[in-house]
Amino acid sequence: MDLPAQPPRLTWLRRIPLLRRRPRQHGLVRRRRWLFLSKHPIWSALIAVVLLACVAFAGRAGYRKVFAPPLNCGAGMTIKGSPHSCVGVSLDFTQFTANDPARMRALEHQIAQLDGKVHGYYVSIVLLLDLSPVLSADTVTYATTYSDIEGAITAAWQADNTAAFGTSPEVKLYLANMGSLYRSWRTSVQQIVTNRVSQHITSIVGLGQSTSQTRSAAAMLASAAHLPVIGATVTGDDMNKLPDSNRLNRYFFRVAPQNSDEVRAIAQYVPKMSPKPDTALVVEDYPGDAYESTLAQVAPGALRAVGLKVYKPLQYESGGAPPGESRENYLENVFNTMQSNLCQLDPSVVFFAGRGEDLHAFVKTWSDERGCQGPGVPVLRILSGDDAAEVVNDPTVRTAIRQGQVTVTYVGLANSDMWGRDCTGAKVNYDQFLAVFTGQDEPCGATALAGSPRFSPADLSNGHAVPTHDAVLAAVKAARDAQGNLSVKTELAAVDNPESQLNSLINFRCTTMLGGADGYVDFGAGGNPIDHPLPIVTLTGSGQVRFLTLTWPDGGPVLHLPARGAGCGLGG
């Protein structure tokens, strides 16, 4: 007689320690533990699956908690680059990198507080920069970036808390990041364009450095959104032209001068140097970006025009570092090779047509090699453009200056001593800026106001805060002029038609010049400033920036608005 077939038993369950048959240790009676699971194998399997799922879920949650994503981008931004950074326009003031410096976070918080006080109809100005510079890759540093942001904050505060530049619409300020080396400029611009209407964005200011990326960003903002772009510190001569074209970008303006102006300013100062130079050598980064290449193009002719014999340039290539080697170490080797030729030529002055960060390696090499190691070798006198401000706080450069090995003289974008003590219109305008920036009374009638930003005067040393301040005020004035007599309760002209601001910017002329802290702002052909003053400054061994003289490459000086019937006195 055949026995009925028995259902298969899930013997694998017995391998689980809790489900094994175990003998009773005391007494002779044995019993099965988990008898229910043994008699009901299907239920046993279901329970096992549920247990495994719970373990997996708990493990995943624990992993996320312990190994949380290092960077969460806020509204208006997305993760890009390596190392990662948040690029785009920061609408809720979240961090740009996983390790934003505390000072950057404090400035972002300060802007959030300012914007939080705007409750009426408003326009928004976007400060577009590289806000996540990477050490040994970028030639812009956090130090100059902080000054840019502080200048913008000062202008936004003035716009909303004084009547000097109109009163309505109110103004918000946003920060936008193009990422390290400006590589994510396209994504940043797309985010600005996407959020333009909803956030009332009317102008873009800043841009940072003169590079092909920032030039393309300005062009795309013009073509995609008709937004005016007001450069603060971009000085490359061709920055106002469309990429791969000689056509002017009609939406581009700048408060900073062109590099050709900077070279003429240095040339004006050269005859005043003691001892007076008679020979010059240009050290150029080839091929350089828009800043470096235009300096190198203009410098030889300008120096010859003041009587100097100019040798053929010595060239280096900053972008030639092999993988794994830092920019600094690579450049030190390059400049070490260059030094024998430099010593052989023995020029009276060296015009350094490279980035300020590269100037660090140039000075370090000279200092480490003790110049030309010969008797009676004179100090190496270095001249350069405004980007030399990047070495203001460089200890290597400071030591070399203190030890009498080099001098560093360059064109500043602004300086606290440039207007002297006479209370001209230009000096009054600067003191009004300074009273808000520092929170201190100034001699030409500017009184500190409660609640003003109150930044350190030391932050003015690199010259970036002042032109950025003026660029933001130009954007504010353009938006308010475009509003005209329209009721702010019903519409915002600069938002509905951002191109309507161009007429205002073009007409910053003569009696309608904008009274900026860096001089009167008036735009000529191609959006370039007219009769813009340029201070010549030098670095000291203690790290101070010492003012030497004020130059007017286009003629000038323009120290006040013209009197009726006296003409404008403006070049261009």
Tab-separated table of N, CA and C in Angstrom, residues 219-286:
chain	number	residue	atom	x	y	z
A	219	ALA	N	27.087	87.200	-24.049
A	219	ALA	CA	26.413	87.115	-25.345
A	219	ALA	C	25.127	86.306	-25.253
A	220	MET	N	25.137	85.203	-24.510
A	220	MET	CA	23.959	84.358	-24.397
A	220	MET	C	22.857	85.053	-23.598
A	221	LEU	N	23.230	85.807	-22.570
A	221	LEU	CA	22.239	86.558	-21.805
A	221	LEU	C	21.552	87.599	-22.682
A	222	ALA	N	22.318	88.165	-23.619
A	222	ALA	CA	21.746	89.141	-24.541
A	222	ALA	C	20.796	88.474	-25.530
A	223	SER	N	21.240	87.381	-26.140
A	223	SER	CA	20.436	86.752	-27.191
A	223	SER	C	19.230	86.012	-26.632
A	224	ALA	N	19.387	85.373	-25.471
A	224	ALA	CA	18.307	84.539	-24.940
A	224	ALA	C	17.287	85.320	-24.121
A	225	ALA	N	17.705	86.440	-23.520
A	225	ALA	CA	16.789	87.142	-22.621
A	225	ALA	C	16.811	88.657	-22.768
A	226	HIS	N	17.673	89.186	-23.632
A	226	HIS	CA	17.792	90.650	-23.827
A	226	HIS	C	18.112	91.360	-22.511
A	227	LEU	N	18.901	90.706	-21.681
A	227	LEU	CA	19.255	91.279	-20.385
A	227	LEU	C	20.536	92.107	-20.498
A	228	PRO	N	20.542	93.333	-20.008
A	228	PRO	CA	21.793	94.095	-19.957
A	228	PRO	C	22.791	93.426	-19.029
A	229	VAL	N	24.050	93.421	-19.438
A	229	VAL	CA	25.134	92.885	-18.624
A	229	VAL	C	26.108	94.025	-18.356
A	230	ILE	N	26.357	94.302	-17.069
A	230	ILE	CA	27.234	95.408	-16.693
A	230	ILE	C	28.454	94.832	-16.000
A	231	GLY	N	29.564	94.757	-16.726
A	231	GLY	CA	30.787	94.210	-16.165
A	231	GLY	C	31.360	95.124	-15.100
A	232	ALA	N	31.883	94.515	-14.049
A	232	ALA	CA	32.467	95.294	-12.957
A	232	ALA	C	33.989	95.320	-13.048
A	233	THR	N	34.598	94.167	-13.243
A	233	THR	CA	36.064	94.075	-13.226
A	233	THR	C	36.619	93.457	-14.491
A	234	VAL	N	35.797	93.267	-15.528
A	234	VAL	CA	36.280	92.692	-16.786
A	234	VAL	C	36.913	93.794	-17.634
A	235	THR	N	38.179	93.635	-17.982
A	235	THR	CA	38.925	94.703	-18.652
A	235	THR	C	39.457	94.309	-20.030
A	236	GLY	N	39.309	93.053	-20.425
A	236	GLY	CA	39.767	92.633	-21.746
A	236	GLY	C	39.124	93.475	-22.835
A	237	ASP	N	39.908	93.981	-23.771
A	237	ASP	CA	39.397	94.922	-24.761
A	237	ASP	C	38.238	94.364	-25.588
A	238	ASP	N	38.248	93.059	-25.873
A	238	ASP	CA	37.218	92.499	-26.749
A	238	ASP	C	36.039	91.884	-25.995
A	239	MET	N	35.918	92.158	-24.717
A	239	MET	CA	34.816	91.582	-23.949
A	239	MET	C	33.452	92.113	-24.398
A	240	ASN	N	33.426	93.260	-25.060
A	240	ASN	CA	32.162	93.825	-25.510
A	240	ASN	C	31.768	93.359	-26.905
A	241	LYS	N	32.496	92.367	-27.421
A	241	LYS	CA	32.192	91.838	-28.745
A	241	LYS	C	31.610	90.435	-28.638
A	242	LEU	N	30.808	90.083	-29.609
A	242	LEU	CA	30.219	88.756	-29.636
A	242	LEU	C	31.303	87.723	-29.941
A	243	PRO	N	31.186	86.507	-29.395
A	243	PRO	CA	32.212	85.478	-29.631
A	243	PRO	C	32.406	85.213	-31.126
A	244	ASP	N	33.647	85.059	-31.520
A	244	ASP	CA	34.008	84.756	-32.908
A	244	ASP	C	33.468	85.790	-33.887
A	245	SER	N	33.414	87.040	-33.414
A	245	SER	CA	32.877	88.091	-34.270
A	245	SER	C	33.422	89.436	-33.818
A	246	ASN	N	33.457	90.388	-34.743
A	246	ASN	CA	33.830	91.755	-34.391
A	246	ASN	C	32.612	92.627	-34.131
A	247	ARG	N	31.435	92.021	-34.168
A	247	ARG	CA	30.215	92.784	-33.903
A	247	ARG	C	30.085	93.059	-32.416
A	248	LEU	N	29.654	94.262	-32.079
A	248	LEU	CA	29.509	94.649	-30.683
A	248	LEU	C	28.279	93.994	-30.060
A	249	ASN	N	28.398	93.617	-28.814
A	249	ASN	CA	27.267	93.149	-28.023
A	249	ASN	C	26.576	94.393	-27.457
A	250	ARG	N	25.468	94.782	-28.038
A	250	ARG	CA	24.823	96.038	-27.663
A	250	ARG	C	24.214	96.011	-26.262
A	251	TYR	N	24.169	94.846	-25.643
A	251	TYR	CA	23.645	94.725	-24.280
A	251	TYR	C	24.755	94.787	-23.230
A	252	PHE	N	25.997	94.922	-23.682
A	252	PHE	CA	27.128	94.866	-22.755
A	252	PHE	C	27.643	96.267	-22.423
A	253	PHE	N	27.826	96.495	-21.106
A	253	PHE	CA	28.407	97.733	-20.597
A	253	PHE	C	29.413	97.343	-19.511
A	254	ARG	N	30.294	98.260	-19.174
A	254	ARG	CA	31.209	97.975	-18.062
A	254	ARG	C	31.656	99.281	-17.414
A	255	VAL	N	31.860	99.190	-16.112
A	255	VAL	CA	32.352	100.361	-15.377
A	255	VAL	C	33.868	100.338	-15.282
A	256	ALA	N	34.478	99.170	-15.442
A	256	ALA	CA	35.938	99.072	-15.421
A	256	ALA	C	36.494	99.497	-16.774
A	257	PRO	N	37.713	99.993	-16.807
A	257	PRO	CA	38.324	100.405	-18.079
A	257	PRO	C	38.786	99.204	-18.887
A	258	GLN	N	39.200	99.455	-20.113
A	258	GLN	CA	39.795	98.412	-20.939
A	258	GLN	C	41.274	98.247	-20.586
A	259	ASN	N	41.821	97.101	-20.975
A	259	ASN	CA	43.245	96.866	-20.750
A	259	ASN	C	44.111	97.899	-21.464
A	260	SER	N	43.695	98.316	-22.643
A	260	SER	CA	44.468	99.334	-23.351
A	260	SER	C	44.536	100.624	-22.535
A	261	ASP	N	43.459	100.942	-21.800
A	261	ASP	CA	43.488	102.096	-20.900
A	261	ASP	C	44.474	101.868	-19.752
A	262	GLU	N	44.488	100.650	-19.223
A	262	GLU	CA	45.376	100.343	-18.113
A	262	GLU	C	46.847	100.485	-18.526
A	263	VAL	N	47.167	100.011	-19.712
A	263	VAL	CA	48.548	100.108	-20.168
A	263	VAL	C	48.933	101.567	-20.379
A	264	ARG	N	48.028	102.353	-20.944
A	264	ARG	CA	48.317	103.783	-21.110
A	264	ARG	C	48.502	104.463	-19.758
A	265	ALA	N	47.731	104.024	-18.764
A	265	ALA	CA	47.872	104.590	-17.422
A	265	ALA	C	49.255	104.289	-16.843
A	266	ILE	N	49.706	103.048	-16.980
A	266	ILE	CA	51.049	102.679	-16.512
A	266	ILE	C	52.109	103.479	-17.265
A	267	ALA	N	51.906	103.637	-18.575
A	267	ALA	CA	52.875	104.381	-19.385
A	267	ALA	C	52.969	105.833	-18.930
A	268	GLN	N	51.844	106.419	-18.507
A	268	GLN	CA	51.856	107.785	-17.990
A	268	GLN	C	52.708	107.893	-16.726
A	269	TYR	N	52.748	106.809	-15.962
A	269	TYR	CA	53.480	106.830	-14.691
A	269	TYR	C	54.967	106.560	-14.872
A	270	VAL	N	55.355	105.797	-15.882
A	270	VAL	CA	56.748	105.355	-16.044
A	270	VAL	C	57.752	106.503	-15.986
A	271	PRO	N	57.542	107.643	-16.662
A	271	PRO	CA	58.533	108.722	-16.597
A	271	PRO	C	58.736	109.297	-15.197
A	272	LYS	N	57.797	109.042	-14.291
A	272	LYS	CA	57.903	109.554	-12.928
A	272	LYS	C	58.687	108.612	-12.019
A	273	MET	N	59.037	107.428	-12.520
A	273	MET	CA	59.745	106.453	-11.697
A	273	MET	C	61.184	106.907	-11.451
A	274	SER	N	61.721	106.531	-10.328
A	274	SER	CA	63.099	106.889	-9.991
A	274	SER	C	63.832	105.635	-9.497
A	275	PRO	N	64.959	105.301	-10.127
A	275	PRO	CA	65.520	105.956	-11.321
A	275	PRO	C	64.642	105.728	-12.545
A	276	LYS	N	64.704	106.653	-13.491
A	276	LYS	CA	63.860	106.594	-14.667
A	276	LYS	C	64.263	105.415	-15.537
A	277	PRO	N	63.312	104.576	-15.928
A	277	PRO	CA	63.650	103.397	-16.749
A	277	PRO	C	64.050	103.797	-18.164
A	278	ASP	N	64.863	102.943	-18.783
A	278	ASP	CA	65.191	103.161	-20.193
A	278	ASP	C	64.932	101.923	-21.049
A	279	THR	N	64.776	100.761	-20.423
A	279	THR	CA	64.472	99.533	-21.167
A	279	THR	C	63.332	98.791	-20.486
A	280	ALA	N	62.610	98.021	-21.276
A	280	ALA	CA	61.470	97.275	-20.741
A	280	ALA	C	61.373	95.913	-21.414
A	281	LEU	N	60.844	94.963	-20.674
A	281	LEU	CA	60.618	93.615	-21.174
A	281	LEU	C	59.201	93.195	-20.801
A	282	VAL	N	58.483	92.633	-21.749
A	282	VAL	CA	57.130	92.125	-21.487
A	282	VAL	C	57.212	90.613	-21.287
A	283	VAL	N	56.685	90.144	-20.162
A	283	VAL	CA	56.544	88.705	-19.914
A	283	VAL	C	55.073	88.382	-20.108
A	284	GLU	N	54.772	87.549	-21.093
A	284	GLU	CA	53.372	87.310	-21.437
A	284	GLU	C	53.008	85.836	-21.391
A	285	ASP	N	51.767	85.596	-20.978
A	285	ASP	CA	51.190	84.251	-21.021
A	285	ASP	C	50.659	84.034	-22.439
A	286	TYR	N	51.243	83.050	-23.139
A	286	TYR	CA	50.840	82.845	-24.527
A	286	TYR	C	50.511	81.371	-24.777
